[in-house]
Amino acid sequence: MSNSDILILNVDDNDGARYVKTRILQGAGFEVAEAANGTDALTMARRLLPALVLLDVKLPDINGIEVCRQIKSDVDTCTILVLQTSAALTGRDDKIRGLEGGADNYLAAPIEADELIANVNALLRLQRTQADLRNSEERFRQLTDNIEDVFWMFSLDGSELLYVSNAYATMWTRPAQLLERAPGDWLDAIHADDRAAVAARWQLAGAGEPFDEEYRLTVPGGVRWVRDRAFLVRDAADVPYRIARITSDITQRRDMEDRLHAADDNKNDFLATLAHELRNPLSPIRNAVALMGEVAPADVALHQKARQIIVRQVAHLSRLVDDLLDVARISQGKLTLQLQRTELHAVVDSALETAQPMLESRQHRLVVDVPPEPLWINGDPVRLAQAIGNLLHNAAKFTNRGGEVRLQVARLADARVSISVHDNGIGITSYNLPRIFNMFAQGAAAHDRVHDGLGIGLSLVSTLAHMHGGSVHASSPGIDHGSTFELILPLLDAAATASAPVPPDTAHPTLAPGMRRVLLVDDNIDSSEVMGELLGVMGHEVFLANDADRALALARAHRPDTIILDIGMPKVDGYALARMLRDDPLFALTRLIAHTGYGSDQDRQKTRDAGFDFHLVKPANFDELERSLRPSQVLEHEKK
């Protein structure tokens, strides 16, 4: 700021003295206003707000010392500098009275020009320093009052609170005014288990001991975690004279850490369980293979028994791998549904077929209560059967041998359907109920079984329920009192159900559970006939075609649920035929299986792009063929 921007009010009843001082000040570049008495001086000071008042002590109406006192006592003018001058009152006591009256300096006349300017400049420098300090303090106050952390300032011994920011009342849920009367009031809000340790560490902070504590505050509704740090504030000589503190709310961070620890524990438990579950079926498989190598080929009974063991254990391994794939799809958001108009009875039958072996192996009594009328939903029949099957499997697993499992389906009044699975097994503790649908969650084991499964099934049920616009709930009276899982899904409205066309399959004879109506398309007649015979032996209904035209005609006539296509056919190849089928709404959800001699990654991508669900490389072995036809098998397009 230049002198021309600074206004000085020159107050003197002596016209000559006032004129001289004005000229000196103007010569130094200052802007000057004049007053000849105390009354005018006070009025102009309030109106003009000059940076400095050059004030003569002896005035005709009001004493200069009283004028100074009023200027300094007024909140609007208290920051104005006052330089008192006097030609008569020049003694030591006069100067003391002037300074004690509020003057910033006192000069005795006669005053040399350079002395006057030097005093004015010195006072203005002091004023600028004080203004900078006030601005700095104001910026600091605004900063600390507008952050979520609590900022504190204490005396060096920690007994006197000098400042605390507005965030204190929010974080401590106590009024800051209490700290003015009792600076240690903040300690009373600390959790009883943490208070003594924090207080002891705080006593040492003034001596320079590190203070960086994490502790709990007792607040309405629970606790709040905070991190509290203190450090010494030092002067220019590096001597400490205050203690500053910053307190941050770390509740969310602590919650995340607890979740991470829990997730890490779950991960470790899952890996241990996975290793255990994978070893379980491997042991009997290896023993069965060793047995087959040791016994004579003529011992048909032992060979048959060994093969049955291998088949059962491989099925168990396949189920574990399927569970792992579902985990990957859920975590990556790639789990997709093939929604269609679905009748619930068929879904329930498929689920029962899947769970029956487990129920029979544990000698459970199964009670099924399903209303006779059709119940139509918009859903993915494969995934819904998987969800209900998981609930049945879970009930069988957690019920002691010889128990009862009840599956009940009921139409609800609000256009929804309830599918509940109840058992009289070991039940669920109140601790486990809220987390039973979490990934990898495991409850207690029935006393007569080895702990098995990956803790994935119920989490998958919950995911599938929500993807279908429904919900799933668990309840249990407690340990040894059984449990109930209820899956609730929305039903299609009556108008949509009445107007919907009859599904194509109803025009054909009903197939055995798990069997399919298959159209096999291959220009190699021998290959198609042999595979057709194999599929027939497996229990499927098979139709054969050797070209695209015949395939389309048979497909429209018989509405197969599965079509196996050779790729390298004359005229219209398998890729083109697959696209033609996908473009027809009748076959939009039909399972398409590519059967080709090409098996590279590029070839598999081409079949996926053409709309195929599976890719079998010739010659496809029996297990691969059988797996691609399973009703519960996840389709290829769900992996994309």
XYZ file of C-alpha atoms in Angstrom:
640
model
C 0.000 0.000 0.000
C 1.432 3.426 -0.972
C 1.195 6.525 1.217
C -1.369 8.074 -1.132
C -3.818 5.311 -0.099
C -3.416 6.187 3.597
C -5.705 8.762 5.205
C -4.500 10.655 8.290
C -6.810 12.870 10.372
C -4.904 15.930 11.693
C -6.645 17.396 14.802
C -5.378 20.716 16.235
C -7.197 23.915 17.249
C -4.141 25.994 16.321
C -4.540 26.877 12.634
C -0.820 27.490 12.094
C 0.357 24.296 13.783
C -2.337 22.292 12.020
C -1.289 23.753 8.654
C 2.398 22.907 9.184
C 1.684 19.315 10.180
C -0.690 18.875 7.216
C 1.954 20.120 4.785
C 4.586 17.793 6.267
C 2.251 14.798 5.919
C 1.168 15.715 2.422
C 4.812 16.185 1.491
C 5.362 12.525 2.457
C 2.511 11.548 0.135
C -0.244 10.958 2.701
C -3.845 12.023 2.232
C -4.836 14.351 5.072
C -8.174 15.443 6.572
C -8.390 18.164 9.256
C -10.443 18.858 12.383
C -10.149 21.853 14.777
C -11.865 20.373 17.848
C -12.575 17.105 19.604
C -16.240 16.840 18.597
C -15.441 17.108 14.898
C -12.524 14.717 15.369
C -14.785 11.983 16.791
C -17.384 12.500 14.039
C -14.823 12.369 11.235
C -13.046 9.387 12.766
C -16.296 7.360 12.719
C -17.195 8.526 9.184
C -13.807 8.441 7.439
C -12.073 5.662 9.416
C -8.559 7.064 8.894
C -5.514 4.891 9.398
C -4.078 7.330 11.976
C -5.222 10.369 13.990
C -2.557 13.005 14.702
C -4.182 14.389 17.855
C -3.247 17.506 19.830
C -3.889 17.081 23.561
C -5.237 20.584 24.309
C -8.498 21.141 22.409
C -11.183 23.777 23.093
C -14.118 21.426 23.748
C -12.889 17.935 24.625
C -9.516 17.044 26.017
C -7.371 15.133 23.500
C -6.847 12.332 25.993
C -10.664 11.868 26.245
C -10.966 11.942 22.447
C -8.353 9.194 22.271
C -10.190 7.158 24.911
C -13.475 7.354 22.994
C -11.816 6.419 19.710
C -10.200 3.345 21.285
C -13.354 2.269 23.149
C -15.577 2.329 20.043
C -15.675 -1.058 18.268
C -15.826 0.707 14.870
C -12.729 2.888 15.499
C -10.670 0.937 18.013
C -8.092 -0.116 15.415
C -7.303 3.494 14.369
C -3.791 4.544 15.403
C -3.551 7.644 17.642
C -0.353 9.743 17.710
C -0.731 12.439 20.398
C 1.177 15.707 20.270
C 1.454 18.653 22.673
C 3.472 21.841 22.906
C 2.481 22.507 26.521
C 2.150 19.108 28.168
C 5.611 17.747 27.523
C 6.577 16.319 30.867
C 7.133 12.662 31.722
C 3.814 12.374 33.566
C 1.984 13.968 30.624
C 3.373 11.345 28.246
C 2.403 8.574 30.654
C -1.168 9.894 30.936
C -1.438 10.071 27.146
C -0.165 6.554 26.602
C -2.326 5.146 29.378
C -5.324 6.878 27.770
C -4.883 4.676 24.716
C -2.456 6.623 22.527
C -0.088 4.567 20.444
C 2.682 7.167 20.807
C 3.220 10.651 22.289
C 5.372 13.437 20.781
C 6.259 16.736 22.407
C 6.374 19.864 20.254
C 8.262 21.290 18.581
C 8.391 18.273 16.253
C 10.839 18.056 13.403
C 9.367 17.016 10.057
C 11.505 13.907 9.719
C 10.726 12.883 13.306
C 6.988 13.195 12.651
C 7.138 11.158 9.434
C 9.357 8.510 11.046
C 6.872 8.094 13.945
C 3.915 7.920 11.566
C 5.645 5.287 9.406
C 6.613 3.247 12.466
C 3.044 3.188 13.728
C 1.700 2.280 10.273
C 4.150 -0.619 10.048
C 2.950 -1.833 13.419
C -0.650 -1.479 12.244
C 0.047 -3.507 9.091
C 1.747 -6.211 11.148
C -1.194 -6.351 13.503
C -3.634 -6.456 10.564
C -1.687 -9.277 8.962
C -1.749 -11.112 12.280
C -5.507 -10.604 12.635
C -6.080 -11.749 9.051
C -3.920 -14.785 9.668
C -5.827 -15.611 12.828
C -9.137 -15.132 11.021
C -8.069 -17.460 8.195
C -6.932 -19.982 10.773
C -10.259 -19.681 12.616
C -12.273 -20.122 9.429
C -10.164 -23.109 8.446
C -10.454 -24.886 11.784
C -14.162 -24.068 12.127
C -14.974 -25.587 8.749
C -13.155 -28.918 8.893
C -14.500 -32.129 10.369
C -11.427 -32.638 12.567
C -11.266 -31.032 16.006
C -8.405 -28.557 16.445
C -7.296 -27.692 19.982
C -4.786 -25.334 21.558
C -3.681 -25.841 25.183
C -1.226 -24.259 27.560
C 2.096 -26.052 27.807
C 1.069 -28.048 30.871
C -2.238 -29.035 29.212
C -4.353 -27.638 32.025
C -5.714 -24.546 30.228
C -7.714 -24.714 26.997
C -6.913 -21.767 24.745
C -8.988 -22.714 21.700
C -11.170 -25.537 20.357
C -12.872 -25.660 16.950
C -16.578 -26.066 16.279
C -16.179 -29.748 15.366
C -15.717 -30.602 19.058
C -19.441 -30.388 19.824
C -20.240 -32.728 16.927
C -17.522 -35.285 17.607
C -17.792 -35.340 21.390
C -21.563 -34.669 21.484
C -20.855 -32.313 24.392
C -21.044 -28.491 24.436
C -17.676 -26.745 24.089
C -18.722 -24.310 26.845
C -18.085 -27.051 29.404
C -14.401 -26.958 28.465
C -14.199 -23.290 29.435
C -15.158 -24.189 33.013
C -13.437 -27.585 33.114
C -10.683 -28.080 30.480
C -10.553 -31.797 31.339
C -14.214 -32.382 30.500
C -13.214 -34.029 27.187
C -11.796 -36.964 29.127
C -15.208 -37.824 30.602
C -16.566 -38.779 27.161
C -13.822 -41.349 26.525
C -14.831 -44.984 26.838
C -14.170 -46.233 30.352
C -11.779 -48.924 29.100
C -9.619 -46.340 27.285
C -9.829 -43.309 29.580
C -7.012 -44.034 32.022
C -4.449 -44.789 29.320
C -5.338 -41.649 27.325
C -5.202 -39.445 30.432
C -1.775 -40.820 31.373
C -0.383 -40.188 27.896
C -1.855 -36.667 27.852
C -0.052 -35.761 31.075
C 3.253 -36.459 29.328
C 2.480 -34.496 26.149
C 3.693 -31.161 27.592
C 7.072 -32.744 28.301
C 7.477 -33.562 24.632
C 6.423 -37.213 24.823
C 4.680 -38.448 21.649
C 0.891 -38.355 21.843
C -0.792 -40.270 19.028
C -3.684 -42.296 20.389
C -6.655 -44.173 18.961
C -9.524 -44.576 21.384
C -13.307 -44.762 21.670
C -15.756 -42.053 22.625
C -19.031 -42.998 24.246
C -21.729 -41.272 22.184
C -25.503 -41.702 21.980
C -26.247 -44.950 20.182
C -22.809 -46.531 20.534
C -19.135 -45.620 20.279
C -17.058 -43.490 17.950
C -13.398 -44.215 17.190
C -11.024 -41.226 17.028
C -7.355 -40.668 16.371
C -5.879 -37.953 18.624
C -2.476 -36.374 17.881
C -0.678 -33.621 19.835
C 2.538 -31.692 19.176
C 4.441 -28.838 20.786
C 4.206 -25.341 19.294
C 7.586 -23.567 19.423
C 8.568 -19.902 19.198
C 11.302 -18.370 17.037
C 13.896 -19.492 19.587
C 12.630 -23.079 19.280
C 11.217 -22.972 22.817
C 7.858 -24.760 23.261
C 5.101 -22.600 24.664
C 1.817 -24.361 23.689
C 0.355 -27.753 22.826
C -1.666 -28.160 19.628
C -3.952 -31.146 18.997
C -5.833 -32.561 16.022
C -8.537 -35.182 16.554
C -10.034 -37.134 13.607
C -13.055 -39.413 13.416
C -11.764 -42.831 12.241
C -14.929 -44.849 12.898
C -15.402 -45.648 9.224
C -11.762 -46.639 8.850
C -11.948 -48.945 11.862
C -15.144 -50.502 10.499
C -13.415 -51.122 7.168
C -10.414 -52.639 8.950
C -12.721 -54.941 10.907
C -14.421 -55.949 7.672
C -11.064 -56.571 6.006
C -9.952 -58.714 8.935
C -13.229 -60.627 8.772
C -12.859 -61.022 5.001
C -9.300 -62.264 5.470
C -10.486 -64.753 8.082
C -13.267 -65.855 5.724
C -10.743 -66.218 2.913
C -8.454 -68.357 5.055
C -11.383 -70.483 6.214
C -12.574 -70.805 2.616
C -9.168 -71.915 1.323
C -8.827 -74.431 4.145
C -12.344 -75.714 3.467
C -11.687 -75.840 -0.276
C -8.492 -77.841 0.214
C -10.364 -80.199 2.534
C -13.327 -80.576 0.178
C -11.155 -81.207 -2.870
C -9.112 -83.851 -1.057
C -12.199 -85.687 0.174
C -13.337 -86.953 -3.260
C -9.781 -87.397 -4.553
C -8.987 -90.018 -1.927
C -11.780 -92.489 -2.843
C -11.129 -91.880 -6.559
C -7.477 -92.831 -6.165
C -8.360 -95.831 -4.018
C -10.980 -96.949 -6.545
C -8.464 -96.696 -9.396
C -5.911 -98.647 -7.337
C -8.555 -101.279 -6.599
C -9.393 -101.628 -10.307
C -5.695 -102.148 -11.010
C -5.328 -104.860 -8.375
C -8.408 -107.052 -8.877
C -8.845 -109.460 -11.739
C -10.784 -108.200 -14.799
C -13.257 -111.025 -14.275
C -14.330 -109.566 -10.916
C -17.160 -107.565 -12.444
C -18.800 -106.669 -9.137
C -15.705 -104.957 -7.714
C -15.010 -103.123 -10.975
C -18.627 -101.929 -11.054
C -18.405 -100.761 -7.449
C -15.162 -98.885 -8.151
C -16.704 -97.180 -11.201
C -19.738 -96.109 -9.171
C -17.452 -94.608 -6.538
C -15.556 -92.661 -9.208
C -18.764 -91.409 -10.839
C -20.150 -90.199 -7.471
C -16.944 -88.460 -6.447
C -16.444 -86.833 -9.857
C -19.996 -85.477 -9.612
C -19.076 -84.040 -6.218
C -15.951 -82.427 -7.684
C -18.006 -80.988 -10.526
C -20.407 -79.433 -8.036
C -17.497 -77.817 -6.173
C -16.085 -76.412 -9.408
C -19.524 -75.103 -10.387
C -19.738 -73.358 -7.020
C -16.358 -71.720 -7.592
C -17.423 -70.531 -11.042
C -20.561 -69.020 -9.529
C -18.410 -67.150 -7.008
C -16.333 -65.697 -9.839
C -19.423 -64.668 -11.812
C -21.036 -62.988 -8.803
C -17.869 -61.095 -7.824
C -17.327 -59.914 -11.428
C -20.987 -59.053 -11.993
C -21.204 -61.570 -14.844
C -23.983 -63.721 -13.453
C -26.788 -63.369 -15.999
C -30.313 -64.754 -16.322
C -32.188 -66.187 -19.289
C -35.640 -64.927 -18.325
C -38.680 -66.600 -19.816
C -42.249 -67.474 -18.913
C -41.724 -70.404 -16.539
C -44.127 -72.742 -14.776
C -43.017 -73.312 -11.198
C -43.881 -77.023 -11.015
C -41.193 -77.846 -13.579
C -38.648 -75.808 -11.608
C -39.539 -77.602 -8.380
C -39.310 -81.015 -10.063
C -35.842 -80.192 -11.376
C -34.719 -79.005 -7.932
C -36.045 -82.166 -6.279
C -34.224 -84.294 -8.825
C -30.977 -82.514 -7.967
C -31.405 -82.804 -4.186
C -32.861 -86.332 -4.073
C -29.510 -88.189 -3.829
C -28.434 -86.114 -0.826
C -31.796 -86.546 0.903
C -31.772 -90.309 0.333
C -28.168 -90.737 1.426
C -29.033 -89.172 4.780
C -32.323 -91.117 5.025
C -34.435 -87.967 5.372
C -38.200 -87.973 4.985
C -39.183 -85.506 2.283
C -42.606 -83.842 2.396
C -43.642 -81.830 -0.676
C -46.665 -79.537 -0.589
C -47.240 -77.812 -3.929
C -50.640 -76.456 -5.080
C -52.028 -78.265 -8.146
C -52.785 -75.144 -10.231
C -50.063 -73.722 -12.514
C -47.923 -70.931 -11.068
C -46.255 -68.815 -13.738
C -43.251 -66.591 -13.154
C -40.849 -64.635 -15.317
C -37.591 -66.353 -14.493
C -34.606 -68.414 -15.465
C -35.749 -72.025 -14.889
C -32.195 -73.386 -14.584
C -31.120 -70.793 -12.030
C -34.350 -71.015 -10.043
C -34.017 -74.805 -9.864
C -30.458 -74.264 -8.666
C -31.642 -71.875 -5.931
C -34.365 -74.226 -4.644
C -31.987 -77.179 -4.939
C -29.426 -75.304 -2.821
C -32.042 -74.740 -0.108
C -32.972 -78.438 -0.136
C -29.335 -79.485 -0.126
C -28.650 -77.102 2.766
C -31.581 -78.519 4.760
C -30.413 -82.094 4.139
C -26.860 -81.251 5.115
C -27.738 -79.558 8.404
C -30.306 -82.107 9.560
C -29.185 -85.183 11.454
C -29.689 -88.507 9.735
C -33.310 -89.627 9.583
C -34.751 -86.109 9.881
C -37.559 -84.434 7.968
C -37.346 -81.847 5.213
C -40.495 -80.100 4.020
C -40.825 -78.164 0.746
C -43.922 -75.999 0.636
C -45.120 -73.746 -2.191
C -47.959 -71.305 -1.545
C -49.552 -68.488 -3.521
C -49.555 -65.227 -1.544
C -52.282 -62.604 -1.665
C -50.079 -59.918 -3.247
C -49.323 -61.673 -6.569
C -46.288 -63.420 -5.180
C -45.396 -67.009 -4.436
C -43.672 -68.377 -1.358
C -41.283 -71.335 -1.663
C -40.219 -72.441 1.792
C -37.900 -75.220 2.918
C -38.275 -76.281 6.537
C -36.192 -78.853 8.420
C -36.001 -80.215 11.958
C -32.214 -80.065 11.981
C -29.613 -78.348 14.118
C -31.036 -74.833 13.668
C -29.254 -71.491 13.436
C -27.946 -69.343 16.282
C -29.086 -65.748 16.641
C -25.465 -64.735 15.932
C -25.380 -66.560 12.592
C -28.824 -65.537 11.318
C -27.820 -62.019 10.129
C -24.771 -63.380 8.259
C -26.165 -66.677 6.952
C -26.435 -65.356 3.372
C -22.891 -63.929 3.317
C -20.391 -65.470 0.946
C -18.454 -68.357 2.559
C -20.559 -68.244 5.727
C -20.782 -71.631 7.450
C -22.985 -72.670 10.315
C -22.465 -75.464 12.789
C -22.273 -79.027 11.517
C -24.731 -81.810 12.187
C -23.086 -84.172 14.669
C -23.211 -87.151 12.308
C -21.571 -85.584 9.260
C -18.220 -84.255 8.156
C -18.271 -80.495 7.502
C -18.610 -80.069 3.748
C -19.459 -77.408 1.181
C -17.855 -74.042 0.505
C -20.394 -71.754 2.143
C -21.495 -70.464 -1.260
C -24.940 -71.979 -1.767
C -27.027 -69.636 0.367
C -25.203 -66.548 -0.906
C -26.012 -67.653 -4.459
C -29.669 -68.176 -3.481
C -29.816 -64.615 -2.130
C -28.227 -63.210 -5.308
C -30.584 -65.129 -7.596
C -33.628 -64.130 -5.529
C -32.841 -60.434 -5.859
C -32.026 -60.793 -9.570
C -35.554 -62.205 -10.023
C -37.110 -59.289 -8.140
C -37.728 -61.433 -5.064
C -36.191 -62.024 -1.658
C -35.080 -64.802 0.653
C -35.325 -64.963 4.437
C -34.080 -67.337 7.111
C -35.572 -68.024 10.527
C -34.864 -70.449 13.348
C -36.100 -70.837 16.920
C -32.545 -71.721 17.909
C -30.116 -74.584 18.221
C -31.666 -78.064 17.700
C -35.012 -76.535 16.717
C -34.639 -76.594 12.949
C -34.727 -73.748 10.473
C -36.873 -72.342 7.666
C -35.762 -70.642 4.477
C -38.407 -68.800 2.476
C -37.873 -67.731 -1.118
C -40.470 -65.211 -2.331
C -40.875 -64.462 -6.052
C -43.292 -62.281 -8.046
C -45.915 -64.116 -10.109
C -46.919 -63.161 -13.623
C -50.256 -61.334 -13.621
C -53.373 -63.268 -14.558
C -53.886 -61.456 -17.875
C -50.367 -62.275 -19.082
C -50.785 -65.878 -18.000
C -54.148 -66.274 -19.744
C -53.003 -64.729 -23.019
C -49.634 -66.455 -23.179
C -49.298 -69.260 -25.719
C -48.998 -72.840 -24.606
C -45.300 -73.806 -24.362
C -44.167 -75.904 -27.336
C -43.119 -78.841 -25.190
C -46.699 -79.532 -24.095
C -47.445 -80.727 -27.644
C -44.983 -83.569 -27.179
C -44.828 -86.577 -24.883
C -43.431 -85.740 -21.466
C -39.779 -86.718 -21.103
C -38.238 -88.222 -18.013
C -36.664 -85.688 -15.646
C -33.331 -84.460 -16.977
C -33.952 -85.775 -20.492
C -34.004 -83.529 -23.563
C -35.547 -83.300 -27.020
C -32.433 -83.107 -29.218
C -32.025 -82.196 -32.886
C -28.692 -83.504 -34.198
C -27.446 -81.852 -37.420
C -24.415 -83.320 -39.239
C -23.744 -83.946 -42.910
C -21.742 -87.065 -41.998
C -24.526 -89.669 -41.850
C -22.499 -92.304 -40.003
C -21.386 -89.814 -37.391
C -24.902 -88.466 -36.829
C -26.482 -91.941 -36.607
C -23.949 -93.228 -34.066
C -24.282 -90.129 -31.915
C -28.053 -90.325 -32.261
C -28.012 -93.888 -30.960
C -25.832 -92.831 -28.046
C -28.180 -89.981 -27.160
C -31.142 -92.351 -27.395
C -29.453 -94.803 -25.011
C -28.965 -91.887 -22.614
C -32.748 -91.416 -22.611
C -33.059 -88.350 -24.857
C -35.548 -87.980 -27.718
C -33.464 -87.508 -30.906
C -34.166 -86.152 -34.408
C -31.548 -86.274 -37.205
C -30.901 -83.811 -40.038
C -28.065 -83.715 -42.587
C -28.428 -80.158 -43.915
C -29.706 -76.724 -42.890
C -33.049 -76.905 -44.691
C -33.965 -80.245 -43.110
C -32.746 -78.961 -39.735
C -34.990 -75.874 -39.857
C -38.007 -77.949 -40.873
C -37.498 -80.476 -38.052
C -36.806 -77.701 -35.540
C -40.104 -75.936 -36.299
C -42.008 -79.224 -36.268
C -40.641 -80.659 -33.011
C -39.402 -77.596 -31.094
C -36.288 -79.250 -29.611
C -34.835 -77.731 -26.470
C -31.303 -78.647 -27.621
C -29.732 -78.556 -31.102
C -26.288 -80.061 -31.773
C -24.770 -78.575 -34.944
C -21.809 -79.630 -37.027
C -19.904 -76.564 -38.259
C -18.409 -77.733 -41.538
C -21.569 -78.431 -43.586
C -22.067 -77.690 -47.319
C -24.105 -74.701 -48.530
C -25.107 -73.353 -45.106
C -22.482 -73.985 -42.403
C -23.115 -74.321 -38.678
C -22.309 -70.673 -37.910
C -24.930 -69.379 -40.345
C -27.503 -71.932 -39.227
C -26.948 -70.941 -35.576
C -27.532 -67.271 -36.415
C -30.690 -68.162 -38.332
C -31.993 -70.078 -35.309
C -31.120 -67.274 -32.886
C -32.953 -64.752 -35.083
C -36.144 -66.836 -34.787
C -38.010 -66.051 -31.506
C -38.993 -69.734 -31.276
C -35.354 -70.693 -30.726
C -33.985 -67.621 -28.957
C -33.484 -69.654 -25.748
C -32.839 -73.055 -27.304
C -29.556 -74.613 -26.203
C -27.122 -74.692 -29.148
C -24.112 -77.011 -29.002
C -21.329 -76.779 -31.587
C -19.829 -80.172 -32.556
C -16.713 -79.592 -34.628
C -13.180 -80.734 -35.266
C -11.826 -77.230 -34.599
C -10.916 -76.513 -31.003
C -8.638 -73.447 -30.803
C -9.491 -70.409 -28.699
C -10.287 -68.527 -31.898
C -12.687 -71.280 -32.993
C -14.418 -71.223 -29.617
C -14.798 -67.450 -29.831
C -16.369 -67.785 -33.296
C -18.980 -70.241 -31.992
C -19.757 -67.927 -29.065
C -20.185 -65.018 -31.461
C -22.559 -67.128 -33.583
C -24.782 -67.798 -30.547
C -23.664 -71.264 -29.423
C -23.893 -72.150 -25.745
C -21.310 -74.991 -25.799
C -18.360 -76.015 -27.957
C -17.565 -79.756 -28.217
C -14.462 -80.872 -30.090
C -14.786 -84.063 -32.168
C -14.645 -86.725 -31.070
C -16.544 -85.521 -27.989
C -16.321 -88.034 -25.168
C -19.347 -89.256 -23.276
C -18.734 -87.113 -20.184
C -18.451 -83.885 -22.186
C -21.605 -84.690 -24.138
C -23.529 -85.608 -21.009
C -22.372 -82.461 -19.203
C -23.446 -80.166 -22.051
C -26.955 -81.644 -21.862
C -27.455 -81.289 -18.116
C -30.449 -79.104 -17.226
C -28.484 -77.403 -14.439
C -25.401 -76.715 -16.565
C -24.618 -72.997 -16.866
C -24.779 -71.871 -20.487
C -21.753 -70.464 -22.277
C -23.317 -67.037 -22.784
C -23.468 -66.603 -19.008
C -19.668 -66.610 -18.910
C -19.243 -63.692 -21.249
